[in-house]
PDB file of C-alpha atoms in Angstrom:
ATOM      1  CA  MET R   4      64.987  40.130  72.777  1.00 66.00           C
ATOM      2  CA  ALA R   5      68.542  40.922  73.874  1.00 75.00           C
ATOM      3  CA  THR R   6      68.867  42.433  77.315  1.00 83.00           C
ATOM      4  CA  ALA R   7      72.026  43.858  78.747  1.00 87.00           C
ATOM      5  CA  THR R   8      73.167  42.918  82.235  1.00 89.00           C
ATOM      6  CA  TYR R   9      73.807  45.643  84.786  1.00 89.00           C
ATOM      7  CA  PRO R  10      77.333  47.054  84.609  1.00 88.00           C
ATOM      8  CA  PRO R  11      79.650  45.715  87.335  1.00 89.00           C
ATOM      9  CA  PRO R  12      80.397  47.984  90.337  1.00 87.00           C
ATOM     10  CA  PRO R  13      83.469  50.165  89.856  1.00 87.00           C
ATOM     11  CA  PRO R  14      86.683  48.344  90.865  1.00 89.00           C
ATOM     12  CA  TYR R  15      87.699  50.969  93.463  1.00 85.00           C
ATOM     13  CA  TYR R  16      86.314  48.855  96.282  1.00 86.00           C
ATOM     14  CA  ARG R  17      89.642  46.950  96.466  1.00 86.00           C
ATOM     15  CA  LEU R  18      91.362  50.127  97.633  1.00 86.00           C
ATOM     16  CA  TYR R  19      89.207  50.207 100.788  1.00 86.00           C
ATOM     17  CA  LYS R  20      90.183  46.787 102.142  1.00 85.00           C
ATOM     18  CA  ASP R  21      91.876  48.150 105.277  1.00 85.00           C
ATOM     19  CA  TYR R  22      89.582  51.098 105.818  1.00 85.00           C
ATOM     20  CA  LEU R  23      88.426  49.963 109.251  1.00 87.00           C
ATOM     21  CA  GLN R  24      91.959  49.601 110.583  1.00 86.00           C
ATOM     22  CA  ASN R  25      93.449  52.679 108.935  1.00 84.00           C
ATOM     23  CA  PRO R  26      90.994  55.218 107.519  1.00 83.00           C
ATOM     24  CA  LYS R  27      93.818  57.100 105.802  1.00 83.00           C
ATOM     25  CA  SER R  28      95.029  54.204 103.698  1.00 82.00           C
ATOM     26  CA  ALA R  29      92.169  54.581 101.217  1.00 83.00           C
ATOM     27  CA  PRO R  30      91.622  57.494  98.794  1.00 86.00           C
ATOM     28  CA  GLU R  31      89.372  60.406  99.779  1.00 86.00           C
ATOM     29  CA  PRO R  32      85.977  60.770  98.044  1.00 86.00           C
ATOM     30  CA  PRO R  33      86.077  63.172  95.066  1.00 87.00           C
ATOM     31  CA  PRO R  34      85.413  66.821  95.982  1.00 89.00           C
ATOM     32  CA  PRO R  35      82.055  68.402  95.059  1.00 88.00           C
ATOM     33  CA  ILE R  36      81.879  69.715  91.482  1.00 84.00           C
ATOM     34  CA  GLU R  37      81.718  73.426  90.879  1.00 82.00           C
ATOM     35  CA  GLY R  38      80.618  75.246  87.774  1.00 81.00           C
ATOM     36  CA  THR R  39      79.300  73.335  84.773  1.00 83.00           C
ATOM     37  CA  TYR R  40      79.542  69.610  84.236  1.00 84.00           C
ATOM     38  CA  VAL R  41      78.578  67.173  81.524  1.00 85.00           C
ATOM     39  CA  CYS R  42      76.200  64.346  82.419  1.00 84.00           C
ATOM     40  CA  PHE R  43      75.097  61.777  79.788  1.00 85.00           C
ATOM     41  CA  GLY R  44      76.036  64.141  77.019  1.00 83.00           C
ATOM     42  CA  SER R  45      74.204  67.256  78.184  1.00 85.00           C
ATOM     43  CA  ASN R  46      75.516  70.214  80.131  1.00 83.00           C
ATOM     44  CA  TYR R  47      74.327  71.030  83.592  1.00 81.00           C
ATOM     45  CA  THR R  48      75.276  73.849  85.863  1.00 78.00           C
ATOM     46  CA  THR R  49      75.602  73.790  89.634  1.00 77.00           C
ATOM     47  CA  ASP R  50      74.620  77.422  89.981  1.00 76.00           C
ATOM     48  CA  ASP R  51      70.826  77.300  89.658  1.00 75.00           C
ATOM     49  CA  VAL R  52      69.566  80.830  89.272  1.00 75.00           C
ATOM     50  CA  LEU R  53      66.228  81.935  87.869  1.00 72.00           C
ATOM     51  CA  PRO R  54      66.889  83.830  84.599  1.00 73.00           C
ATOM     52  CA  THR R  55      65.329  87.296  84.613  1.00 73.00           C
ATOM     53  CA  LEU R  56      62.503  88.045  82.244  1.00 67.00           C
ATOM     54  CA  GLU R  57      64.653  90.311  80.096  1.00 67.00           C
ATOM     55  CA  GLU R  58      67.017  87.435  79.407  1.00 69.00           C
ATOM     56  CA  GLN R  59      64.088  85.496  78.024  1.00 76.00           C
ATOM     57  CA  GLY R  60      62.973  88.454  75.898  1.00 78.00           C
ATOM     58  CA  VAL R  61      59.809  89.120  77.884  1.00 80.00           C
ATOM     59  CA  ARG R  62      58.773  92.570  79.085  1.00 80.00           C
ATOM     60  CA  GLN R  63      58.556  92.858  82.855  1.00 81.00           C
ATOM     61  CA  LEU R  64      55.280  94.390  84.001  1.00 81.00           C
ATOM     62  CA  TYR R  65      55.893  94.621  87.736  1.00 80.00           C
ATOM     63  CA  PRO R  66      58.408  97.118  89.121  1.00 80.00           C
ATOM     64  CA  LYS R  67      61.970  95.974  89.693  1.00 77.00           C
ATOM     65  CA  GLY R  68      63.720  96.732  92.934  1.00 75.00           C
ATOM     66  CA  PRO R  69      65.412  95.161  95.933  1.00 72.00           C
ATOM     67  CA  ASN R  70      62.235  94.334  97.857  1.00 74.00           C
ATOM     68  CA  ILE R  71      59.086  93.594  95.901  1.00 79.00           C
ATOM     69  CA  ASP R  72      55.717  93.499  97.650  1.00 84.00           C
ATOM     70  CA  PHE R  73      54.711  90.157  96.209  1.00 85.00           C
ATOM     71  CA  LYS R  74      51.134  90.195  97.403  1.00 88.00           C
ATOM     72  CA  LYS R  75      50.382  93.606  95.918  1.00 88.00           C
ATOM     73  CA  GLU R  76      52.023  92.773  92.598  1.00 89.00           C
ATOM     74  CA  LEU R  77      50.253  89.416  92.342  1.00 90.00           C
ATOM     75  CA  ARG R  78      46.896  91.035  93.025  1.00 92.00           C
ATOM     76  CA  SER R  79      47.437  93.835  90.497  1.00 92.00           C
ATOM     77  CA  LEU R  80      48.583  91.325  87.854  1.00 91.00           C
ATOM     78  CA  ASN R  81      45.426  89.323  88.513  1.00 93.00           C
ATOM     79  CA  ARG R  82      43.289  92.401  87.948  1.00 93.00           C
ATOM     80  CA  GLU R  83      45.186  93.223  84.757  1.00 92.00           C
ATOM     81  CA  LEU R  84      44.568  89.689  83.575  1.00 93.00           C
ATOM     82  CA  GLN R  85      40.839  89.908  84.116  1.00 93.00           C
ATOM     83  CA  LEU R  86      40.692  93.279  82.303  1.00 94.00           C
ATOM     84  CA  HIS R  87      42.600  91.884  79.361  1.00 93.00           C
ATOM     85  CA  ILE R  88      40.289  88.898  79.113  1.00 92.00           C
ATOM     86  CA  LEU R  89      37.343  91.278  78.961  1.00 92.00           C
ATOM     87  CA  GLU R  90      39.159  93.327  76.325  1.00 93.00           C
ATOM     88  CA  LEU R  91      39.696  90.199  74.266  1.00 91.00           C
ATOM     89  CA  ALA R  92      35.991  89.402  74.462  1.00 89.00           C
ATOM     90  CA  ASP R  93      35.162  92.956  73.327  1.00 91.00           C
ATOM     91  CA  VAL R  94      37.635  92.829  70.465  1.00 92.00           C
ATOM     92  CA  LEU R  95      36.215  89.522  69.269  1.00 87.00           C
ATOM     93  CA  VAL R  96      32.783  91.089  69.104  1.00 85.00           C
ATOM     94  CA  GLU R  97      33.700  94.362  67.437  1.00 88.00           C
ATOM     95  CA  ARG R  98      37.010  94.005  65.580  1.00 87.00           C
ATOM     96  CA  PRO R  99      37.694  90.275  65.325  1.00 84.00           C
ATOM     97  CA  SER R 100      40.791  90.632  63.194  1.00 88.00           C
ATOM     98  CA  GLN R 101      42.749  92.341  65.982  1.00 88.00           C
ATOM     99  CA  TYR R 102      42.691  89.439  68.412  1.00 88.00           C
ATOM    100  CA  ALA R 103      46.397  88.662  68.061  1.00 91.00           C
ATOM    101  CA  ARG R 104      47.622  91.699  69.999  1.00 91.00           C
ATOM    102  CA  ARG R 105      45.251  91.014  72.886  1.00 91.00           C
ATOM    103  CA  VAL R 106      46.257  87.357  73.040  1.00 91.00           C
ATOM    104  CA  GLU R 107      49.920  88.440  73.115  1.00 91.00           C
ATOM    105  CA  GLU R 108      49.223  90.734  76.047  1.00 91.00           C
ATOM    106  CA  ILE R 109      47.384  88.017  77.944  1.00 92.00           C
ATOM    107  CA  SER R 110      50.262  85.590  77.494  1.00 91.00           C
ATOM    108  CA  LEU R 111      52.678  88.340  78.606  1.00 91.00           C
ATOM    109  CA  ILE R 112      50.705  88.701  81.835  1.00 91.00           C
ATOM    110  CA  PHE R 113      50.791  84.958  82.410  1.00 91.00           C
ATOM    111  CA  LYS R 114      54.541  84.855  81.880  1.00 90.00           C
ATOM    112  CA  ASN R 115      54.992  87.676  84.385  1.00 90.00           C
ATOM    113  CA  LEU R 116      52.755  85.899  86.895  1.00 90.00           C
ATOM    114  CA  HIS R 117      54.743  82.678  86.665  1.00 90.00           C
ATOM    115  CA  HIS R 118      58.066  84.488  86.855  1.00 89.00           C
ATOM    116  CA  LEU R 119      56.946  86.326  89.982  1.00 88.00           C
ATOM    117  CA  LEU R 120      55.850  83.068  91.591  1.00 89.00           C
ATOM    118  CA  ASN R 121      59.136  81.403  90.659  1.00 88.00           C
ATOM    119  CA  SER R 122      61.099  84.235  92.217  1.00 87.00           C
ATOM    120  CA  LEU R 123      59.290  83.504  95.483  1.00 88.00           C
ATOM    121  CA  ARG R 124      60.861  80.051  95.609  1.00 89.00           C
ATOM    122  CA  PRO R 125      64.343  81.036  96.964  1.00 87.00           C
ATOM    123  CA  HIS R 126      62.625  82.989  99.726  1.00 88.00           C
ATOM    124  CA  GLN R 127      60.533  79.913 100.517  1.00 91.00           C
ATOM    125  CA  ALA R 128      63.641  77.717 100.541  1.00 91.00           C
ATOM    126  CA  ARG R 129      65.387  79.962 103.064  1.00 91.00           C
ATOM    127  CA  ALA R 130      62.265  80.105 105.234  1.00 91.00           C
ATOM    128  CA  THR R 131      62.055  76.305 105.178  1.00 93.00           C
ATOM    129  CA  LEU R 132      65.722  76.090 106.185  1.00 93.00           C
ATOM    130  CA  ILE R 133      65.119  78.452 109.101  1.00 94.00           C
ATOM    131  CA  HIS R 134      62.146  76.372 110.213  1.00 94.00           C
ATOM    132  CA  ILE R 135      64.132  73.120 110.020  1.00 95.00           C
ATOM    133  CA  LEU R 136      67.024  74.610 112.018  1.00 95.00           C
ATOM    134  CA  GLU R 137      64.638  75.832 114.715  1.00 95.00           C
ATOM    135  CA  LEU R 138      63.029  72.394 114.955  1.00 96.00           C
ATOM    136  CA  GLN R 139      66.449  70.745 115.192  1.00 95.00           C
ATOM    137  CA  ILE R 140      67.572  73.090 117.965  1.00 96.00           C
ATOM    138  CA  GLN R 141      64.380  72.378 119.869  1.00 96.00           C
ATOM    139  CA  ARG R 142      64.851  68.600 119.508  1.00 96.00           C
ATOM    140  CA  ARG R 143      68.493  68.785 120.628  1.00 95.00           C
ATOM    141  CA  LYS R 144      67.590  70.835 123.695  1.00 95.00           C
ATOM    142  CA  GLN R 145      64.903  68.305 124.535  1.00 96.00           C
ATOM    143  CA  ALA R 146      67.431  65.479 124.198  1.00 94.00           C
ATOM    144  CA  VAL R 147      69.885  67.289 126.500  1.00 95.00           C
ATOM    145  CA  GLU R 148      67.149  67.695 129.112  1.00 95.00           C
ATOM    146  CA  ASP R 149      66.216  64.025 128.814  1.00 94.00           C
ATOM    147  CA  ILE R 150      69.797  62.853 129.269  1.00 93.00           C
ATOM    148  CA  LYS R 151      70.285  65.114 132.304  1.00 94.00           C
ATOM    149  CA  ARG R 152      67.085  63.809 133.868  1.00 95.00           C
ATOM    150  CA  ARG R 153      68.006  60.160 133.299  1.00 92.00           C
ATOM    151  CA  ARG R 154      71.470  60.664 134.757  1.00 92.00           C
ATOM    152  CA  GLU R 155      69.930  62.207 137.859  1.00 94.00           C
ATOM    153  CA  GLU R 156      67.514  59.304 138.213  1.00 94.00           C
ATOM    154  CA  ALA R 157      70.300  56.786 137.802  1.00 90.00           C
ATOM    155  CA  ARG R 158      72.416  58.566 140.421  1.00 91.00           C
ATOM    156  CA  LYS R 159      69.465  58.627 142.820  1.00 94.00           C
ATOM    157  CA  LEU R 160      68.804  54.934 142.313  1.00 91.00           C
ATOM    158  CA  LEU R 161      72.471  54.130 142.959  1.00 87.00           C
ATOM    159  CA  LYS R 162      72.433  56.140 146.188  1.00 91.00           C
ATOM    160  CA  GLU R 163      69.300  54.383 147.364  1.00 92.00           C
ATOM    161  CA  SER R 164      70.704  50.966 146.521  1.00 86.00           C
ATOM    162  CA  ILE R 165      73.938  51.772 148.374  1.00 85.00           C
ATOM    163  CA  ALA R 166      71.865  52.883 151.367  1.00 90.00           C
ATOM    164  CA  THR R 167      69.851  49.649 151.308  1.00 90.00           C
ATOM    165  CA  LEU R 168      72.970  47.502 150.944  1.00 80.00           C
ATOM    166  CA  ASP R 169      74.729  49.330 153.781  1.00 81.00           C
ATOM    167  CA  GLY R 170      71.659  48.919 155.897  1.00 75.00           C
ATOM    168  CA  ASN R 171      72.125  45.185 155.592  1.00 66.00           C
TER     169      ASN R 171
ATOM    170  CA  MET O  27      50.642  71.188  98.522  1.00 86.00           C
ATOM    171  CA  ASP O  28      52.563  74.268  99.539  1.00 91.00           C
ATOM    172  CA  ILE O  29      51.100  77.690  98.931  1.00 91.00           C
ATOM    173  CA  ILE O  30      53.306  78.631  95.994  1.00 93.00           C
ATOM    174  CA  SER O  31      52.475  75.416  94.129  1.00 95.00           C
ATOM    175  CA  GLN O  32      48.807  76.078  94.804  1.00 94.00           C
ATOM    176  CA  LEU O  33      49.185  79.587  93.382  1.00 94.00           C
ATOM    177  CA  GLN O  34      50.900  78.200  90.291  1.00 95.00           C
ATOM    178  CA  GLU O  35      48.145  75.611  89.849  1.00 95.00           C
ATOM    179  CA  GLN O  36      45.543  78.343  90.205  1.00 95.00           C
ATOM    180  CA  VAL O  37      47.233  80.453  87.495  1.00 95.00           C
ATOM    181  CA  ASN O  38      47.174  77.469  85.153  1.00 95.00           C
ATOM    182  CA  THR O  39      43.523  76.830  86.009  1.00 95.00           C
ATOM    183  CA  ILE O  40      42.608  80.438  85.174  1.00 94.00           C
ATOM    184  CA  ALA O  41      44.433  80.108  81.850  1.00 94.00           C
ATOM    185  CA  ALA O  42      42.621  76.855  81.044  1.00 95.00           C
ATOM    186  CA  LEU O  43      39.233  78.345  81.942  1.00 94.00           C
ATOM    187  CA  ALA O  44      39.930  81.405  79.797  1.00 93.00           C
ATOM    188  CA  PHE O  45      40.772  79.526  76.649  1.00 90.00           C
ATOM    189  CA  ASN O  46      38.042  76.968  77.192  1.00 92.00           C
ATOM    190  CA  THR O  47      35.578  79.832  77.503  1.00 91.00           C
ATOM    191  CA  PHE O  48      36.676  81.491  74.294  1.00 89.00           C
ATOM    192  CA  GLY O  49      36.915  78.195  72.448  1.00 90.00           C
ATOM    193  CA  THR O  50      33.422  77.132  73.447  1.00 89.00           C
ATOM    194  CA  LEU O  51      31.922  80.505  72.576  1.00 86.00           C
ATOM    195  CA  GLN O  52      33.645  80.466  69.237  1.00 85.00           C
ATOM    196  CA  ARG O  53      32.449  76.966  68.491  1.00 85.00           C
ATOM    197  CA  ASP O  54      28.837  77.453  69.528  1.00 82.00           C
ATOM    198  CA  ALA O  55      28.244  81.021  68.339  1.00 79.00           C
ATOM    199  CA  HIS O  56      25.656  81.727  65.646  1.00 77.00           C
ATOM    200  CA  PRO O  57      27.181  82.547  62.277  1.00 76.00           C
ATOM    201  CA  VAL O  58      27.472  86.272  61.488  1.00 75.00           C
ATOM    202  CA  LYS O  59      25.298  87.699  58.767  1.00 75.00           C
ATOM    203  CA  LEU O  60      27.621  89.057  56.088  1.00 77.00           C
ATOM    204  CA  SER O  61      25.020  90.809  53.941  1.00 80.00           C
ATOM    205  CA  PRO O  62      21.271  91.243  54.099  1.00 79.00           C
ATOM    206  CA  ASN O  63      21.001  89.560  50.686  1.00 80.00           C
ATOM    207  CA  TYR O  64      22.055  86.165  51.904  1.00 76.00           C
ATOM    208  CA  PRO O  65      19.217  84.031  53.189  1.00 75.00           C
ATOM    209  CA  ASP O  66      19.154  82.988  56.847  1.00 73.00           C
ATOM    210  CA  PRO O  67      20.457  79.489  57.520  1.00 71.00           C
ATOM    211  CA  PRO O  68      17.765  76.878  58.200  1.00 72.00           C
ATOM    212  CA  PRO O  69      16.987  76.636  61.952  1.00 68.00           C
ATOM    213  CA  PRO O  70      18.451  73.554  63.691  1.00 65.00           C
ATOM    214  CA  SER O  71      15.979  70.702  63.078  1.00 63.00           C
ATOM    215  CA  ASN O  72      16.147  68.974  66.429  1.00 59.00           C
ATOM    216  CA  PRO O  73      17.578  70.992  69.316  1.00 55.00           C
ATOM    217  CA  THR O  74      17.598  68.034  71.729  1.00 55.00           C
ATOM    218  CA  GLU O  75      19.878  65.984  69.439  1.00 53.00           C
ATOM    219  CA  ASP O  76      22.822  68.261  69.912  1.00 55.00           C
ATOM    220  CA  PRO O  77      24.202  67.646  73.426  1.00 54.00           C
ATOM    221  CA  ALA O  78      25.934  71.038  73.531  1.00 52.00           C
ATOM    222  CA  THR O  79      22.707  72.956  73.178  1.00 55.00           C
ATOM    223  CA  ALA O  80      20.893  70.484  75.390  1.00 48.00           C
ATOM    224  CA  ALA O  81      23.308  70.970  78.257  1.00 55.00           C
ATOM    225  CA  GLY O  82      22.699  74.684  78.431  1.00 63.00           C
ATOM    226  CA  ASN O  83      21.378  77.058  75.840  1.00 67.00           C
ATOM    227  CA  VAL O  84      23.740  79.324  73.982  1.00 67.00           C
ATOM    228  CA  SER O  85      22.931  82.052  76.455  1.00 74.00           C
ATOM    229  CA  GLU O  86      23.463  79.862  79.562  1.00 83.00           C
ATOM    230  CA  GLN O  87      26.958  78.652  78.859  1.00 83.00           C
ATOM    231  CA  PRO O  88      28.761  82.019  78.845  1.00 85.00           C
ATOM    232  CA  LYS O  89      27.215  82.802  82.226  1.00 89.00           C
ATOM    233  CA  LEU O  90      28.392  79.525  83.741  1.00 91.00           C
ATOM    234  CA  MET O  91      31.845  79.776  82.246  1.00 91.00           C
ATOM    235  CA  THR O  92      32.399  83.389  83.220  1.00 90.00           C
ATOM    236  CA  ALA O  93      31.144  82.611  86.707  1.00 93.00           C
ATOM    237  CA  ALA O  94      33.752  79.856  86.931  1.00 93.00           C
ATOM    238  CA  LEU O  95      36.448  82.244  85.662  1.00 93.00           C
ATOM    239  CA  VAL O  96      35.547  84.901  88.207  1.00 93.00           C
ATOM    240  CA  LYS O  97      35.450  82.292  90.971  1.00 95.00           C
ATOM    241  CA  ALA O  98      38.930  81.096  89.995  1.00 94.00           C
ATOM    242  CA  ALA O  99      40.228  84.669  90.039  1.00 94.00           C
ATOM    243  CA  LYS O 100      38.729  85.231  93.501  1.00 94.00           C
ATOM    244  CA  GLN O 101      40.349  82.018  94.716  1.00 94.00           C
ATOM    245  CA  PHE O 102      43.679  83.293  93.421  1.00 94.00           C
ATOM    246  CA  ASP O 103      43.208  86.474  95.443  1.00 94.00           C
ATOM    247  CA  ALA O 104      42.362  84.424  98.520  1.00 94.00           C
ATOM    248  CA  LEU O 105      45.521  82.338  98.048  1.00 93.00           C
ATOM    249  CA  VAL O 106      47.627  85.494  97.665  1.00 92.00           C
ATOM    250  CA  ALA O 107      46.158  86.791 100.925  1.00 92.00           C
ATOM    251  CA  ALA O 108      47.103  83.474 102.559  1.00 90.00           C
ATOM    252  CA  LEU O 109      50.780  83.956 101.694  1.00 89.00           C
ATOM    253  CA  PRO O 110      52.887  84.310 104.844  1.00 86.00           C
ATOM    254  CA  PRO O 111      54.056  87.908 105.428  1.00 82.00           C
ATOM    255  CA  ALA O 112      57.393  88.618 103.773  1.00 75.00           C
ATOM    256  CA  GLU O 113      59.533  89.409 106.799  1.00 69.00           C
ATOM    257  CA  GLY O 114      62.516  91.375 105.590  1.00 71.00           C
ATOM    258  CA  GLY O 115      64.621  90.486 102.609  1.00 78.00           C
ATOM    259  CA  GLU O 116      67.332  88.034 101.725  1.00 82.00           C
ATOM    260  CA  ASP O 117      69.916  89.525 104.116  1.00 87.00           C
ATOM    261  CA  VAL O 118      67.677  89.267 107.151  1.00 88.00           C
ATOM    262  CA  GLN O 119      67.002  85.625 106.359  1.00 89.00           C
ATOM    263  CA  LEU O 120      70.677  84.822 105.809  1.00 91.00           C
ATOM    264  CA  LYS O 121      71.598  86.498 109.093  1.00 93.00           C
ATOM    265  CA  ARG O 122      68.955  84.483 110.919  1.00 93.00           C
ATOM    266  CA  ILE O 123      70.248  81.279 109.312  1.00 94.00           C
ATOM    267  CA  ALA O 124      73.792  82.076 110.496  1.00 95.00           C
ATOM    268  CA  GLU O 125      72.535  82.724 114.051  1.00 95.00           C
ATOM    269  CA  LEU O 126      70.539  79.512 114.086  1.00 95.00           C
ATOM    270  CA  GLN O 127      73.525  77.547 112.795  1.00 95.00           C
ATOM    271  CA  ALA O 128      75.752  78.916 115.572  1.00 96.00           C
ATOM    272  CA  GLU O 129      73.121  78.074 118.189  1.00 95.00           C
ATOM    273  CA  ASN O 130      72.662  74.629 116.674  1.00 95.00           C
ATOM    274  CA  ASP O 131      76.413  73.966 116.900  1.00 95.00           C
ATOM    275  CA  ALA O 132      76.540  75.077 120.537  1.00 96.00           C
ATOM    276  CA  VAL O 133      73.561  72.927 121.534  1.00 95.00           C
ATOM    277  CA  GLY O 134      75.033  70.034 119.551  1.00 95.00           C
ATOM    278  CA  GLN O 135      78.288  70.237 121.468  1.00 96.00           C
ATOM    279  CA  GLU O 136      76.430  70.366 124.783  1.00 94.00           C
ATOM    280  CA  LEU O 137      74.481  67.288 123.707  1.00 95.00           C
ATOM    281  CA  GLN O 138      77.701  65.521 122.785  1.00 95.00           C
ATOM    282  CA  ARG O 139      79.223  66.307 126.197  1.00 94.00           C
ATOM    283  CA  GLN O 140      76.161  65.052 128.060  1.00 93.00           C
ATOM    284  CA  LEU O 141      76.126  61.924 125.928  1.00 93.00           C
ATOM    285  CA  GLU O 142      79.788  61.156 126.632  1.00 95.00           C
ATOM    286  CA  ALA O 143      79.337  61.719 130.354  1.00 93.00           C
ATOM    287  CA  ALA O 144      76.265  59.481 130.396  1.00 93.00           C
ATOM    288  CA  GLU O 145      78.099  56.729 128.508  1.00 94.00           C
ATOM    289  CA  LYS O 146      81.018  56.951 130.926  1.00 94.00           C
ATOM    290  CA  GLU O 147      78.664  56.597 133.889  1.00 91.00           C
ATOM    291  CA  LEU O 148      76.954  53.680 132.198  1.00 91.00           C
ATOM    292  CA  LYS O 149      80.293  51.901 131.790  1.00 95.00           C
ATOM    293  CA  GLU O 150      81.173  52.547 135.419  1.00 91.00           C
ATOM    294  CA  VAL O 151      77.826  51.201 136.629  1.00 89.00           C
ATOM    295  CA  GLN O 152      78.186  48.130 134.452  1.00 93.00           C
ATOM    296  CA  GLU O 153      81.669  47.484 135.824  1.00 94.00           C
ATOM    297  CA  LEU O 154      80.510  47.888 139.419  1.00 88.00           C
ATOM    298  CA  PHE O 155      77.565  45.621 138.742  1.00 88.00           C
ATOM    299  CA  GLY O 156      79.930  43.006 137.332  1.00 93.00           C
ATOM    300  CA  GLN O 157      82.118  43.233 140.399  1.00 90.00           C
ATOM    301  CA  ALA O 158      79.137  42.982 142.754  1.00 85.00           C
ATOM    302  CA  THR O 159      77.808  39.897 141.003  1.00 90.00           C
ATOM    303  CA  ASP O 160      81.281  38.334 141.009  1.00 90.00           C
ATOM    304  CA  ASN O 161      81.503  38.916 144.738  1.00 87.00           C
ATOM    305  CA  CYS O 162      78.040  37.478 145.226  1.00 86.00           C
ATOM    306  CA  LEU O 163      78.944  34.402 143.253  1.00 87.00           C
ATOM    307  CA  ASN O 164      82.293  33.993 145.020  1.00 86.00           C
ATOM    308  CA  LEU O 165      80.739  34.273 148.477  1.00 82.00           C
ATOM    309  CA  LYS O 166      78.373  31.450 147.658  1.00 69.00           C
ATOM    310  CA  ARG O 167      79.734  28.272 149.034  1.00 60.00           C
ATOM    311  CA  PRO O 168      80.067  25.633 146.349  1.00 55.00           C
ATOM    312  CA  ASP O 169      78.044  22.716 147.609  1.00 52.00           C
TER     313      ASP O 169
END
């Protein structure tokens, strides 16, 4: 079975021979890509935004608006789902040939549920970022306090040692 | 797992329970009588052979499955209640992030200053220590 060897590293490393002595003699790293780019033959975009339901051709059941009360909407969608499942059971008993419409409605509710949950993700990302920043600030303040304390201790020790040496 | 992933998993679980319920009912239901002229089908010869009917009679299974469905729906409600309160909107969060970044920069600079001062003092102490030891060694009479 023929196996291919790994490709060699790109030859740019020769340009960085004197990087330690003169950081400006070597080329800068490439700037970050903006917009769309092609990777292994397929297109990717750097602007990751959740497409709205209308763009996917799905009716939106929960109200649009700047601030959505996620908990209330999730709970009401859950109730709708349960009602529709019951409706489907009823239809199967009485008018079995009309199941398709009910199944469509149930899948519509599921799509809305998932879209609502996905739209919570950016909010979660920002909340995580806030949490991380707060933790980092707390750690840095702690480090500053530690350094101050150690410097004080070192100064005190030096003074004491000078006192002992002078005493001799 | 974070709360949103749990909610998504719960939605998928409810969907799976729903179609399993309907599929099982459809598979195990008695055939419908189309006309009174057709004779009834022969009763199943050995009920204990068929594991589906042995596990729970045709009347037991819907109860169990619907109980599971309702339990899953209640769990979804509990998870929704466990969501953290949505404090403000996107702008409030972005403003808070900007504030925290500014504070982080300030504290970072303070940390850098303290670090540089501490390193300077360390160098001084090391130099003095070197001098002291040199003096000690030089005062020793070579014998």
